[in-house]
Short mmCIF file of C-alpha atoms and ligand atoms in Angstrom, two decimals:
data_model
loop_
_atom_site.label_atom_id
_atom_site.label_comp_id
_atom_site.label_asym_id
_atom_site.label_seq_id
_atom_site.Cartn_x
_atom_site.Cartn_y
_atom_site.Cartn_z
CA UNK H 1 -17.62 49.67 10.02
CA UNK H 2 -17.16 53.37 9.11
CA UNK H 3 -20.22 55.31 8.40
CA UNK H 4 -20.56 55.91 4.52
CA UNK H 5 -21.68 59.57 3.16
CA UNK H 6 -22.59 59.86 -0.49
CA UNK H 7 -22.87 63.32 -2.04
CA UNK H 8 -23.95 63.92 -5.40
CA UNK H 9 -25.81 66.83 -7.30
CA UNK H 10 -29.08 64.88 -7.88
CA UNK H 11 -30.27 62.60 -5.24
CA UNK H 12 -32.48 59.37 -6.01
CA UNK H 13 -35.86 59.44 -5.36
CA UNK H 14 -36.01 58.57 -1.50
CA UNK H 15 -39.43 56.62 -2.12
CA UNK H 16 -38.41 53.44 -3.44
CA UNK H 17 -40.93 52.21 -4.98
CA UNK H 18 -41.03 55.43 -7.81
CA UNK H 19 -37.26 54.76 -8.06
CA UNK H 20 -36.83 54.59 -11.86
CA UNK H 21 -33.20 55.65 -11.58
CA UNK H 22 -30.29 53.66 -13.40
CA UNK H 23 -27.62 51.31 -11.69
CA UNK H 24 -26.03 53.96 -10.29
CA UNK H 25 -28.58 54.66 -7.47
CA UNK H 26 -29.56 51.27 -6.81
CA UNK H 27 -25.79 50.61 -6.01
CA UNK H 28 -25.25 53.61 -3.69
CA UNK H 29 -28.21 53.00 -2.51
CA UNK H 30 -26.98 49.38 -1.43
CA UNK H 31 -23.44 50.65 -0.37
CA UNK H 32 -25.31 52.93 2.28
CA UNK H 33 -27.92 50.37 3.18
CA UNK H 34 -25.07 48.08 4.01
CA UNK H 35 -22.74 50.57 6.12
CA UNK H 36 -25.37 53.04 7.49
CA UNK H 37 -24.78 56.68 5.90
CA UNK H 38 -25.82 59.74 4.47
CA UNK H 39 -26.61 60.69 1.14
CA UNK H 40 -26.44 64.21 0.58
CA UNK H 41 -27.02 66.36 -2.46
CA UNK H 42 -29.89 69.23 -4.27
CA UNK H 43 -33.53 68.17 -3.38
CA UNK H 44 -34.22 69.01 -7.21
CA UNK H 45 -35.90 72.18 -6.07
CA UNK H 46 -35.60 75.42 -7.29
CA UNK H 47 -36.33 78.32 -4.80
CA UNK H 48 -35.84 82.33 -4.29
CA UNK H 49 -32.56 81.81 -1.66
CA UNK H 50 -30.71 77.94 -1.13
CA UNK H 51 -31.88 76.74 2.44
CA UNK H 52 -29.85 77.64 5.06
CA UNK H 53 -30.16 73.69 6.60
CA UNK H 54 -30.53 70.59 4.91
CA UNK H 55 -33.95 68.78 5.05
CA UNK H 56 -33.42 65.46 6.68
CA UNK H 57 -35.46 62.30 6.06
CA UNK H 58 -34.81 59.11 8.01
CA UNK H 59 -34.71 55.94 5.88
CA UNK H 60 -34.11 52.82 8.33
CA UNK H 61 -29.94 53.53 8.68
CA UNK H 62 -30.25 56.04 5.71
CA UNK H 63 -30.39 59.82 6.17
CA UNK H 64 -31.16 61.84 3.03
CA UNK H 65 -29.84 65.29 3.15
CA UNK H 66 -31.50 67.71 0.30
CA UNK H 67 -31.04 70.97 0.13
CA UNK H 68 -32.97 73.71 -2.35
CA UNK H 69 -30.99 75.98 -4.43
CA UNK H 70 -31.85 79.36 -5.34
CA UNK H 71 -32.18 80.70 -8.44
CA UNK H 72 -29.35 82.45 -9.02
CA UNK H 73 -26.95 79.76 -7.15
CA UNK H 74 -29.06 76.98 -9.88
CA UNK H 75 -28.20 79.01 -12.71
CA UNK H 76 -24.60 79.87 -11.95
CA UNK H 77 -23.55 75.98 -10.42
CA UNK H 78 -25.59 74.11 -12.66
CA UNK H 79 -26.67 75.85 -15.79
CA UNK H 80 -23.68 77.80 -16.21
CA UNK H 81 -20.31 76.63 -14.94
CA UNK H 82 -21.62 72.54 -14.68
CA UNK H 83 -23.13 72.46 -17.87
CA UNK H 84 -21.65 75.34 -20.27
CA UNK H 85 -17.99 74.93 -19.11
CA UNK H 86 -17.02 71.95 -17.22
CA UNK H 87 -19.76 69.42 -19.51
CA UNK H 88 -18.41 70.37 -22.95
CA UNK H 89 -14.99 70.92 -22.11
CA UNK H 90 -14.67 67.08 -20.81
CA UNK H 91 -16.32 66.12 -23.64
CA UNK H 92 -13.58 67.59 -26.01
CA UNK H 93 -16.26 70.20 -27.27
CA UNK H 94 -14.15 73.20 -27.07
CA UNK H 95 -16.11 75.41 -29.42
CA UNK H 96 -19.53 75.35 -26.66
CA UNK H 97 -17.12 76.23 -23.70
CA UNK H 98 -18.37 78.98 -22.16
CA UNK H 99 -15.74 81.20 -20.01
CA UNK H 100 -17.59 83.19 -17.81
CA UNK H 101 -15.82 84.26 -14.38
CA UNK H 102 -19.64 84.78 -12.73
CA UNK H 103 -20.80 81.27 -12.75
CA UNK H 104 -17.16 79.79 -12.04
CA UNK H 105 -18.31 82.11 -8.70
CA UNK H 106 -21.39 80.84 -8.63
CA UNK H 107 -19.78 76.77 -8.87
CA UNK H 108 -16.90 77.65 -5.92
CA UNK H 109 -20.26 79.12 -4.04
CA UNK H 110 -22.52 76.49 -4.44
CA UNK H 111 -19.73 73.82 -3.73
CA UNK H 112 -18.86 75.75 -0.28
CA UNK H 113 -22.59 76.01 0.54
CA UNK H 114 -22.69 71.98 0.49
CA UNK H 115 -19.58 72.11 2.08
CA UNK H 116 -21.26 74.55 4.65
CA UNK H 117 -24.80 72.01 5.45
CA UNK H 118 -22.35 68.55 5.24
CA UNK H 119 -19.53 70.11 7.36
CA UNK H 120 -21.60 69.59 10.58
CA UNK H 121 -23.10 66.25 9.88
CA UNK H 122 -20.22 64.16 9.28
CA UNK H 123 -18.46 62.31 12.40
CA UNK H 124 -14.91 61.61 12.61
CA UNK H 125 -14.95 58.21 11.28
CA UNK H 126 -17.18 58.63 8.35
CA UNK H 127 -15.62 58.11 4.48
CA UNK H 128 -17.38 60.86 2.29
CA UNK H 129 -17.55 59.76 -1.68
CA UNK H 130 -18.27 62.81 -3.53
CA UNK H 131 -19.73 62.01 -7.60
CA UNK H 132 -18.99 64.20 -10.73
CA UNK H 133 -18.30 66.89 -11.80
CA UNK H 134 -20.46 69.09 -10.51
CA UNK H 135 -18.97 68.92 -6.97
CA UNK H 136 -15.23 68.96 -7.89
CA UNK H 137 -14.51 71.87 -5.18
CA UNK H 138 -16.15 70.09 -2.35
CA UNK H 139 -13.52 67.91 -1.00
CA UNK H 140 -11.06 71.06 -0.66
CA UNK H 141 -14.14 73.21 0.51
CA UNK H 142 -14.43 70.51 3.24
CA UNK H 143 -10.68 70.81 4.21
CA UNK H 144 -10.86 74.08 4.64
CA UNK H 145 -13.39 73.72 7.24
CA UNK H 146 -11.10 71.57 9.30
CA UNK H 147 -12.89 68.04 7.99
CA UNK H 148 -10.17 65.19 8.45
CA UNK H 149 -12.28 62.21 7.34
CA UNK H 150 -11.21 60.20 4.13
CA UNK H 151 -12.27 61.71 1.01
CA UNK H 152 -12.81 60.55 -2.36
CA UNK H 153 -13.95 61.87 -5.66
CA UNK H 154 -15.69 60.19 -8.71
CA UNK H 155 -15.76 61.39 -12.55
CA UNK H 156 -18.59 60.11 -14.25
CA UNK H 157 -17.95 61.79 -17.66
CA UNK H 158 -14.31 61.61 -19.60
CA UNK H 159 -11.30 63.93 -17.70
CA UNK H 160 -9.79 65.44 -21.02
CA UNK H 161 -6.41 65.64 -22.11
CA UNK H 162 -4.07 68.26 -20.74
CA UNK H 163 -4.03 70.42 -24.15
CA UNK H 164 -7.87 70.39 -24.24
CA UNK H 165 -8.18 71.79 -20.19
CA UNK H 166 -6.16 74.57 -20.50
CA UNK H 167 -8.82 76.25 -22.71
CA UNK H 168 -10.08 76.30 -18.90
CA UNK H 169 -8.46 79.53 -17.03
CA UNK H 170 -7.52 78.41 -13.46
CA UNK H 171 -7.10 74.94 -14.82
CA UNK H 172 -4.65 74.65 -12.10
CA UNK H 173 -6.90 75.45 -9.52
CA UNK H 174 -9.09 72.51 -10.57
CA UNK H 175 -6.65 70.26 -10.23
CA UNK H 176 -5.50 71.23 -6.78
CA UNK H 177 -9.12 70.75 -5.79
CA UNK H 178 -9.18 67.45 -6.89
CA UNK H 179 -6.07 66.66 -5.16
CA UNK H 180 -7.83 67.72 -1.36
CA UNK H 181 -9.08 64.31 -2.02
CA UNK H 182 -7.51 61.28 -0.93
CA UNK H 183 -8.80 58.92 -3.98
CA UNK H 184 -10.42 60.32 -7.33
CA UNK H 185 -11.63 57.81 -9.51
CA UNK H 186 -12.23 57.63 -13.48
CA UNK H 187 -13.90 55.53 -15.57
CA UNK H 188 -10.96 54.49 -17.72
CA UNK H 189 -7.34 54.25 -17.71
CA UNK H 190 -7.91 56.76 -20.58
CA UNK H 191 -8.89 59.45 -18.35
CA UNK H 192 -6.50 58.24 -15.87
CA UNK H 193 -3.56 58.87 -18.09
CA UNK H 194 -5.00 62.26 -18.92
CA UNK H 195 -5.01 63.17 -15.18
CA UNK H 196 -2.08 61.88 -14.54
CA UNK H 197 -0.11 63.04 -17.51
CA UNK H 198 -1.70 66.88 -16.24
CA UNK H 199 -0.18 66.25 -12.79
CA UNK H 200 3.13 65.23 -14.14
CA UNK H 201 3.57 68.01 -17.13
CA UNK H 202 1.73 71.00 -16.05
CA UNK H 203 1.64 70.77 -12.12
CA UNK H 204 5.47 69.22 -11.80
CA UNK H 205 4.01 66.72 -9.21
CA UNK H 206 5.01 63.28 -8.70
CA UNK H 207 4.36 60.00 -10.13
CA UNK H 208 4.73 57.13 -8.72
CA UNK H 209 2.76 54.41 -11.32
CA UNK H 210 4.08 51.21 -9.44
CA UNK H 211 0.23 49.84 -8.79
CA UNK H 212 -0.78 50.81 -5.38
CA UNK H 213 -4.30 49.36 -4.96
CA UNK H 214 -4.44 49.16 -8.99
CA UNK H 215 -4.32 52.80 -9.59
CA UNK H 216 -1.11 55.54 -9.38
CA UNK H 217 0.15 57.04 -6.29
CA UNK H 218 0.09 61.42 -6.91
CA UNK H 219 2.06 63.74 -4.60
CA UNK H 220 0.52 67.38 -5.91
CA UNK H 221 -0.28 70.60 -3.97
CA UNK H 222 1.27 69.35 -1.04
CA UNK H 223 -0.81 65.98 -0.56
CA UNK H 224 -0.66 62.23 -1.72
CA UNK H 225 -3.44 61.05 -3.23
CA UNK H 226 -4.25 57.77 -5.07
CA UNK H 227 -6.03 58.01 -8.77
CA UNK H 228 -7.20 54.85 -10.15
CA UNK H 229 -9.47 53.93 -12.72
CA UNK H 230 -13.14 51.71 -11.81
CA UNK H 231 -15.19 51.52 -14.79
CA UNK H 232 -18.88 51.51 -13.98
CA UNK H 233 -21.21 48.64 -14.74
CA UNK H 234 -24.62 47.55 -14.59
CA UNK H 235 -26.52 45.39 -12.37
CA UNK H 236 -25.88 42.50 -15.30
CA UNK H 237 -28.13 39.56 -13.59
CA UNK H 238 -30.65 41.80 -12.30
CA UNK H 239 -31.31 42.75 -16.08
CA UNK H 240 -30.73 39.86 -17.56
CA UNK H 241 -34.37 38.09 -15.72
CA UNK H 242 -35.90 41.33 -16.20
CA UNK H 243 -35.01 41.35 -19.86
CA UNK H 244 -36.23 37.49 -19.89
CA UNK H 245 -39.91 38.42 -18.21
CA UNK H 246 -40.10 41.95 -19.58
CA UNK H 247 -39.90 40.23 -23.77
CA UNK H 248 -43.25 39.31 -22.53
CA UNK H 249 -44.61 42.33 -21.79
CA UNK H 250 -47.51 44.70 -23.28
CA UNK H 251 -45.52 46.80 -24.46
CA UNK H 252 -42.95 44.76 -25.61
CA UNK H 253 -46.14 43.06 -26.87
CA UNK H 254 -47.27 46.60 -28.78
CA UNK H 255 -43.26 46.98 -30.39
CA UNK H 256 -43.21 43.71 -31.30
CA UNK H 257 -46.34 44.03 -33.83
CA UNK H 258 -46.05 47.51 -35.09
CA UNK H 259 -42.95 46.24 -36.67
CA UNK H 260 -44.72 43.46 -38.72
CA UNK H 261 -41.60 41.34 -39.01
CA UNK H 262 -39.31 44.81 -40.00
CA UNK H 263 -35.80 44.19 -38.02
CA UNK H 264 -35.51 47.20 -35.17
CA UNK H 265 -32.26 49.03 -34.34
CA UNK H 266 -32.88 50.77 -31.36
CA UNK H 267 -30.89 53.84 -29.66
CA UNK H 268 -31.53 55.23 -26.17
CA UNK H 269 -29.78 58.73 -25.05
CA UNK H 270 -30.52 61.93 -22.85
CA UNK H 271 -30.83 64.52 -25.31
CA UNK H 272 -27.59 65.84 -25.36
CA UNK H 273 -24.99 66.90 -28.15
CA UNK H 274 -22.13 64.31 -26.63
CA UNK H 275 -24.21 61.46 -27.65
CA UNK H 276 -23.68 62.07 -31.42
CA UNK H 277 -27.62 61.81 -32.83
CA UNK H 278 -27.57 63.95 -35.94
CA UNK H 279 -24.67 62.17 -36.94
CA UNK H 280 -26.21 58.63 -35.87
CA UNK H 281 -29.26 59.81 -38.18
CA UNK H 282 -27.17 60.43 -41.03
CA UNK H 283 -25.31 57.22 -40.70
CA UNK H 284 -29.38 55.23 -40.76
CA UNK H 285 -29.87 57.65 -44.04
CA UNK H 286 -26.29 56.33 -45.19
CA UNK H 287 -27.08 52.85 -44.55
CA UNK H 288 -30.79 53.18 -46.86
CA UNK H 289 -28.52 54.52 -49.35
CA UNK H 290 -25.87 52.54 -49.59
CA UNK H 291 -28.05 49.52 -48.75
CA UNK H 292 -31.35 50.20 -50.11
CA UNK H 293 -32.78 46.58 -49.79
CA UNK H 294 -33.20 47.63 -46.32
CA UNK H 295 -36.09 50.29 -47.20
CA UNK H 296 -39.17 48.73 -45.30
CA UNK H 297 -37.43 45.80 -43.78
CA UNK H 298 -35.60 48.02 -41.17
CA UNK H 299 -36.54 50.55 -38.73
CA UNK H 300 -34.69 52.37 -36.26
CA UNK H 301 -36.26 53.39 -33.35
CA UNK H 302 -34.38 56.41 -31.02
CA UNK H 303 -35.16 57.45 -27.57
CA UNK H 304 -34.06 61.01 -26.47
CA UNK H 305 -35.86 62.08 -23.40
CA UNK H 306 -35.26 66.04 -23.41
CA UNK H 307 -32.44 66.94 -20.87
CA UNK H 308 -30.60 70.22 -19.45
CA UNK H 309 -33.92 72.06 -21.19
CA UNK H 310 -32.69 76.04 -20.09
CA UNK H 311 -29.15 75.38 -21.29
CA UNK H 312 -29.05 76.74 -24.98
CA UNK H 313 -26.93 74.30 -26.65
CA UNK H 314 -29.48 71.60 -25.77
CA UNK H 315 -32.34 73.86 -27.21
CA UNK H 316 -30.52 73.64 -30.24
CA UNK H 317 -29.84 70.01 -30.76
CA UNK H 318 -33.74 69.62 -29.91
CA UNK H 319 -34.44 71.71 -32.93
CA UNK H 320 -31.80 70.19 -35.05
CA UNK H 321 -32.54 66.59 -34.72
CA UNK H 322 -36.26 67.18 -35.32
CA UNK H 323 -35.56 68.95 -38.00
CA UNK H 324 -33.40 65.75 -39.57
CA UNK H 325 -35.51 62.82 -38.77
CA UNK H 326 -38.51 65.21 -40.48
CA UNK H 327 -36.54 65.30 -43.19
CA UNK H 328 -34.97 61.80 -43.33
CA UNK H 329 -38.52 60.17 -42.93
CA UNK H 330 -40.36 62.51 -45.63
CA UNK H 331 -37.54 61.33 -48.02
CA UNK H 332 -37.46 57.27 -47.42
CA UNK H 333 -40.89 56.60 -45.27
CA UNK H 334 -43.35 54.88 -47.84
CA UNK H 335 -47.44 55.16 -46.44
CA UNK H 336 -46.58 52.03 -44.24
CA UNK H 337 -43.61 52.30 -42.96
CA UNK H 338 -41.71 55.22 -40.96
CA UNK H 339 -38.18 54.64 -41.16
CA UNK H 340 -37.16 56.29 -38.07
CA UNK H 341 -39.60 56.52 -34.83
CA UNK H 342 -38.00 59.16 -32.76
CA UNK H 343 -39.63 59.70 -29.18
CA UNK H 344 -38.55 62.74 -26.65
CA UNK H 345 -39.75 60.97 -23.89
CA UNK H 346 -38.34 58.41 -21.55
CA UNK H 347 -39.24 54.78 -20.23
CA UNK H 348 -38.56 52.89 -17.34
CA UNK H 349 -35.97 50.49 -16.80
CA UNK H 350 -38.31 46.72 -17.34
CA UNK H 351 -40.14 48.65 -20.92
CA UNK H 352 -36.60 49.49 -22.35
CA UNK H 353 -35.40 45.77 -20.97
CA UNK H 354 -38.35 44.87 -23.32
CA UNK H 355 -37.05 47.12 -26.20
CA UNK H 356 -33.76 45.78 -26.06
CA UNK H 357 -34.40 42.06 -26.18
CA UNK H 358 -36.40 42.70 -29.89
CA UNK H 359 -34.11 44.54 -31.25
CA UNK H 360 -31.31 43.30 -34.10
CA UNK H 361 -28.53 46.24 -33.08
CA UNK H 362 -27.91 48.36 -30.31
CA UNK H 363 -26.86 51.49 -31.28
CA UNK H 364 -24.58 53.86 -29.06
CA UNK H 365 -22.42 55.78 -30.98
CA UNK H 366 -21.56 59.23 -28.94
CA UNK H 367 -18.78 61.67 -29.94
CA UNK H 368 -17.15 61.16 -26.54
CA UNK H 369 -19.02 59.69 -22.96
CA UNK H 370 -17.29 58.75 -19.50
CA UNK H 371 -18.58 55.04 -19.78
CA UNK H 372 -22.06 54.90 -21.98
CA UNK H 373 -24.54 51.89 -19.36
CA UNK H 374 -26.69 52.15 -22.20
CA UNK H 375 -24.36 49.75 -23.91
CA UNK H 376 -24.02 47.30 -21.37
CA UNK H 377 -27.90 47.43 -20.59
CA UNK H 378 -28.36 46.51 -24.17
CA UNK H 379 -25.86 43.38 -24.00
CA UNK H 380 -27.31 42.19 -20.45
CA UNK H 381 -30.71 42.36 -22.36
CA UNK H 382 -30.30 39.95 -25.03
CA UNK H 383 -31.34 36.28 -25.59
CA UNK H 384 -28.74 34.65 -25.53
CA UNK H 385 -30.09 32.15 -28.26
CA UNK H 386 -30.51 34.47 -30.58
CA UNK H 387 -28.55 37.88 -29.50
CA UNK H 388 -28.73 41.20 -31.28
CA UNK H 389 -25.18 43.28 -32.24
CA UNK H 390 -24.01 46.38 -30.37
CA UNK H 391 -22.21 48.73 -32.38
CA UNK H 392 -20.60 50.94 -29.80
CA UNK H 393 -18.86 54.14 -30.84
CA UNK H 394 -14.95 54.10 -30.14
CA UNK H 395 -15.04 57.05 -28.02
CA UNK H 396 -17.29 55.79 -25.52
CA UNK H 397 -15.61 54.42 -22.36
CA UNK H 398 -17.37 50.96 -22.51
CA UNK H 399 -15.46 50.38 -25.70
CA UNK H 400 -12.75 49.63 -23.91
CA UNK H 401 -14.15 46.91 -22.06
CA UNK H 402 -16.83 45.61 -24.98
CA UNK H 403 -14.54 44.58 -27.13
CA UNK H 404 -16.38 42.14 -29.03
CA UNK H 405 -18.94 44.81 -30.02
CA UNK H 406 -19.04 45.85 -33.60
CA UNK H 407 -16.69 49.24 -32.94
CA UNK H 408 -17.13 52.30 -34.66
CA UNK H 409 -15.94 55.48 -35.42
CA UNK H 410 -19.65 58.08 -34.82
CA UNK H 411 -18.18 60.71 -37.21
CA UNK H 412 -17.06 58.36 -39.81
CA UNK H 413 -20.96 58.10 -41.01
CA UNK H 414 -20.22 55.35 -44.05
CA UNK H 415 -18.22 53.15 -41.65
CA UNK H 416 -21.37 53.11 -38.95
CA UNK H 417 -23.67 52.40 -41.94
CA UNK H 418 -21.52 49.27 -43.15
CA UNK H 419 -21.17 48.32 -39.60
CA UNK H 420 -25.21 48.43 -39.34
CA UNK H 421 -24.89 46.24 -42.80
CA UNK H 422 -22.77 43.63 -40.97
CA UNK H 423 -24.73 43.93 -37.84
CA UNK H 424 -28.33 42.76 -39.57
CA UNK H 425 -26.53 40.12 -41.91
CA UNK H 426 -24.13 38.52 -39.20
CA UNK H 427 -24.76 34.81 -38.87
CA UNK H 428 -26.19 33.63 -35.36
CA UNK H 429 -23.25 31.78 -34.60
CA UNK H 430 -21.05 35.13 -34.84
CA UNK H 431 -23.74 36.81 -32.76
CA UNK H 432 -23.62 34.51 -29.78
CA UNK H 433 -19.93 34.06 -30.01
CA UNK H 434 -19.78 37.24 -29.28
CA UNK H 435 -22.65 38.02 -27.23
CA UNK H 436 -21.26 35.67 -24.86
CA UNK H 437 -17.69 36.96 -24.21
CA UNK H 438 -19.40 40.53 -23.76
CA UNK H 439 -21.38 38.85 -21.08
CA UNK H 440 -18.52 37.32 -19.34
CA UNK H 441 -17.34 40.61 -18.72
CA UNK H 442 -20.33 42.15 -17.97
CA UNK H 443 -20.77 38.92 -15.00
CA UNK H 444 -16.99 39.96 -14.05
CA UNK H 445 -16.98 43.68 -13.37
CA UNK H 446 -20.70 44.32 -12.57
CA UNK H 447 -21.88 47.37 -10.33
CA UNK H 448 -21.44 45.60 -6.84
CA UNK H 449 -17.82 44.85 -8.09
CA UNK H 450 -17.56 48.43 -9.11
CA UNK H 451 -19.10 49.95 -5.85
CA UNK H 452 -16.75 47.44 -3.73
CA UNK H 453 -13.72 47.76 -5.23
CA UNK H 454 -14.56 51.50 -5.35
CA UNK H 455 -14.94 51.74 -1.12
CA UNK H 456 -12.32 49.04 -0.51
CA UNK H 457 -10.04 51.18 -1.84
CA UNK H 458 -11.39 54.37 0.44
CA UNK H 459 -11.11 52.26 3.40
CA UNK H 460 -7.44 51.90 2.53
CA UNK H 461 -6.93 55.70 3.10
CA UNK H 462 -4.92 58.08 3.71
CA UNK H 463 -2.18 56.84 0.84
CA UNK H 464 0.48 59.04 2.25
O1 F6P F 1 -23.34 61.22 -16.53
C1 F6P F 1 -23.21 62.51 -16.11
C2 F6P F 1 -24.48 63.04 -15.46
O2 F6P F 1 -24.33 64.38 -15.15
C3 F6P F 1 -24.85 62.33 -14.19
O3 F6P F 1 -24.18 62.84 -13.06
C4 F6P F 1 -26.31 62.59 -14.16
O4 F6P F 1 -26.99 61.65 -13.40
C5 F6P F 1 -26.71 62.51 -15.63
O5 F6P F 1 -25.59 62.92 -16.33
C6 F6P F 1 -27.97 63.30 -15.94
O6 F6P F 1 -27.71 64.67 -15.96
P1 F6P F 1 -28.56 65.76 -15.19
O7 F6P F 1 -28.44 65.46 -13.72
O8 F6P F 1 -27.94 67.06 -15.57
O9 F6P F 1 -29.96 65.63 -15.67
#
């Protein structure tokens, strides 16, 4: 069996029993566990100069490969060109795009620094799977330095319609790195069609959409790749007995009786402007408008641990949304009741699996995300005797796949208030009709699925 090597930007904590990371991490983690491997990626460390070697820590058949970033490499890869360009643009947010030919350098550096510390740990053999969008470069970075091992890329936000990357100069150039790869995968056959509709209009490659392995078979920039979509999923039975014992918890315990029989509608987001908060507040304001029987009988409680905290635009939607609730709450909250509780700080996975099982609606409604887990989390975390409602914003990949959700669109705020109005009055029959075919396809495509089908497919390679 070929020796796996996982590269991504952050790494997950290599002490496992502080891992609080998502499904994500626990499912490399168990793709590298199972094949032997490497993971390889920025120890989280910010220094005066990046380190010239990779610190290496042996895990059983795992090696983790960290390296520290300097300053100014940290603020040109990740800051700038990761976060101020790539980040918005992807998530159709063309007016925060920041065009700045200094941290592009500083991406294409960073990317052939990795490229630089892998280059001499990988054997012939090995299948590299590089993740998001920070790292886009790497594959052809790799190439360059004569590696011939199978290569494949993974998008975990949206890829945006041709029209909306050209704002990037050197779009092009973007493109042809992600064709060094020999399989790039996307959350959706949205973002599929985007990528392949760029290859076919803008680069003049070829097309060849008779399903190879389920996905489209690309001849660009002088290679053949295969792009295919694998939408990303949750450990479901894992959360579904950790949502059963966790209902039982103390804190679960503590929600459970500061709401003094109120109904809860709970959201749960990195702070960040794609997720569509001030918007999501205005449509809870709309809804104790429109609906004012719900004044003291609902409360809506919002998670936002703080995120990206020296990028600017996230400054600003810190500021803004505490600004709203403050204002939201001094206008509806009566001396007993606080209409919205919203927390910048985050939980781990078995309290929110607590959070989740009490509350009446699930509320995910950002302006644009890759997949949203949040989503799924909240389904796998219901009882299924008496099941809350997800109302899942249209532009969020798991829409497309949650079906039986309550589907909304986030900027239409009077449409996500009379969803929440359906949500808390839907009969219990509705609730587990539905509840139930969301679970089948959470039970279908869960994250081993996704991880397999993901490395089958880069087994299969080259697709020339
Ligand atoms: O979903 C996109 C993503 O960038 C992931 O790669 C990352 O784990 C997550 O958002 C958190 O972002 P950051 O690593 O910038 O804190």
């Amino acid at each position: 069996m070929s020796r796996l090597v996982v590269v991504s930007n952050r790494v997950a904590p290599i002490d496992e029993g502080k891992q609080t990371a998502g499904g994500l991490a626990v499912a490399v983690l168990a793709a590298l566990k199972k094949s032997g491997g490497i993971w390889f990626g920025w120890s989280g460390t910010v220094v005066e100069e990046s380190q010239s070697e990779p610190t290496r820590t042996e895990a059983g058949r795992l090696t983790y490969a960290t390296l520290d970033l300097g300053r100014r490499d940290f603020e040109e890869y990740y800051n700038g060109f990761a976060n101020q360009t790539l980040w918005p643009l992807f998530h159709y947010r063309l007016g925060l795009v920041s065009v700045d030919r200094r941290t592009r350098e500083g991406y294409q550096r960073v990317n052939g620094i990795f490229a630089d510390r892998l280059a001499p740990l990988l054997r012939p053999d090995d299948m590299v799977w590089v993740h998001d969008y920070h790292l886009i470069p790497l594959g052809e970075e790799l190439r360059n330095r004569g590696c011939g091992q199978r290569l494949g890329f993974f998008l975990h936000t949206p890829f945006p319609a041709p029209e909306v990357l050209k704002v990037l100069p050197n779009h092009a150039d973007l493109i042809r790195e992600l064709c060094a790869y020999d399989l790039v995968g996307f959350h959706t056959e949205v973002d599929l069609r985007c990528f392949v509709n760029y290859i076919r209009y803008e680069a003049h490659g070829e097309v060849d959409e008779r399903s190879h392995e389920g996905g489209t078979r690309i001849r660009a920039f002088g290679r053949t790749l295969l792009a295919c979509a694998f939408p990303i999923s949750i450990d479901t039975a894992n959360l579904e007995s950790l949502a059963h014992t966790a209902a039982r918890s103390r804190h679960a315990e503590r929600l459970r009786e500061s709401l003094v029989g109120r109904r809860l509608i709970i959201g749960v987001d990195r702070l960040d402007y794609s997720k569509g908060l001030p918007k999501r507040f205005e449509a809870f304001q709309q809804l104790l408008e429109t609906y004012p029987e719900h004044a003291n009988r609902v409360s809506f409680l919002q998670i936002a641990p703080p995120s990206r905290e020296d990028v600017p635009e996230y400054i600003a939607i810190r500021r803004e949304l505490s600004e709203l609730s403050g204002r939201i709450n001094g206008r509806f909250a009566e001396f007993d009741w606080v209409p919205i509780r919203y927390l910048n700080k985050s939980f781990g996975r078995r309290i929110l699996a607590g959070f989740y099982r009490q509350a009446h609606i699930g509320l995910v409604t950002p302006l644009r995300d890759g997949m949203n887990l949040v989503a799924k989390e909240y389904v796998a975390c219901q009882d299924p005797e008496n099941p809350g409602v997800l109302v899942l914003s249209e532009f969020a990949g798991a829409a497309l796949e949650l079906t039986e959700a309550l589907i909304v669109n986030p900027y239409d705020t009077e449409g996500v208030a009379d969803a929440l109005q359906r949500g808390l009055t839907m009969p219990l029959e509705e609730r587990k009709e539905r509840h139930a075919a969301l679970m089948r396809t959470l039970r279908r495509n869960d994250i081993t699925a996704w991880r397999e089908s993901y490395v089958n497919a880069l087994t299969r390679a080259p697709y020339s």
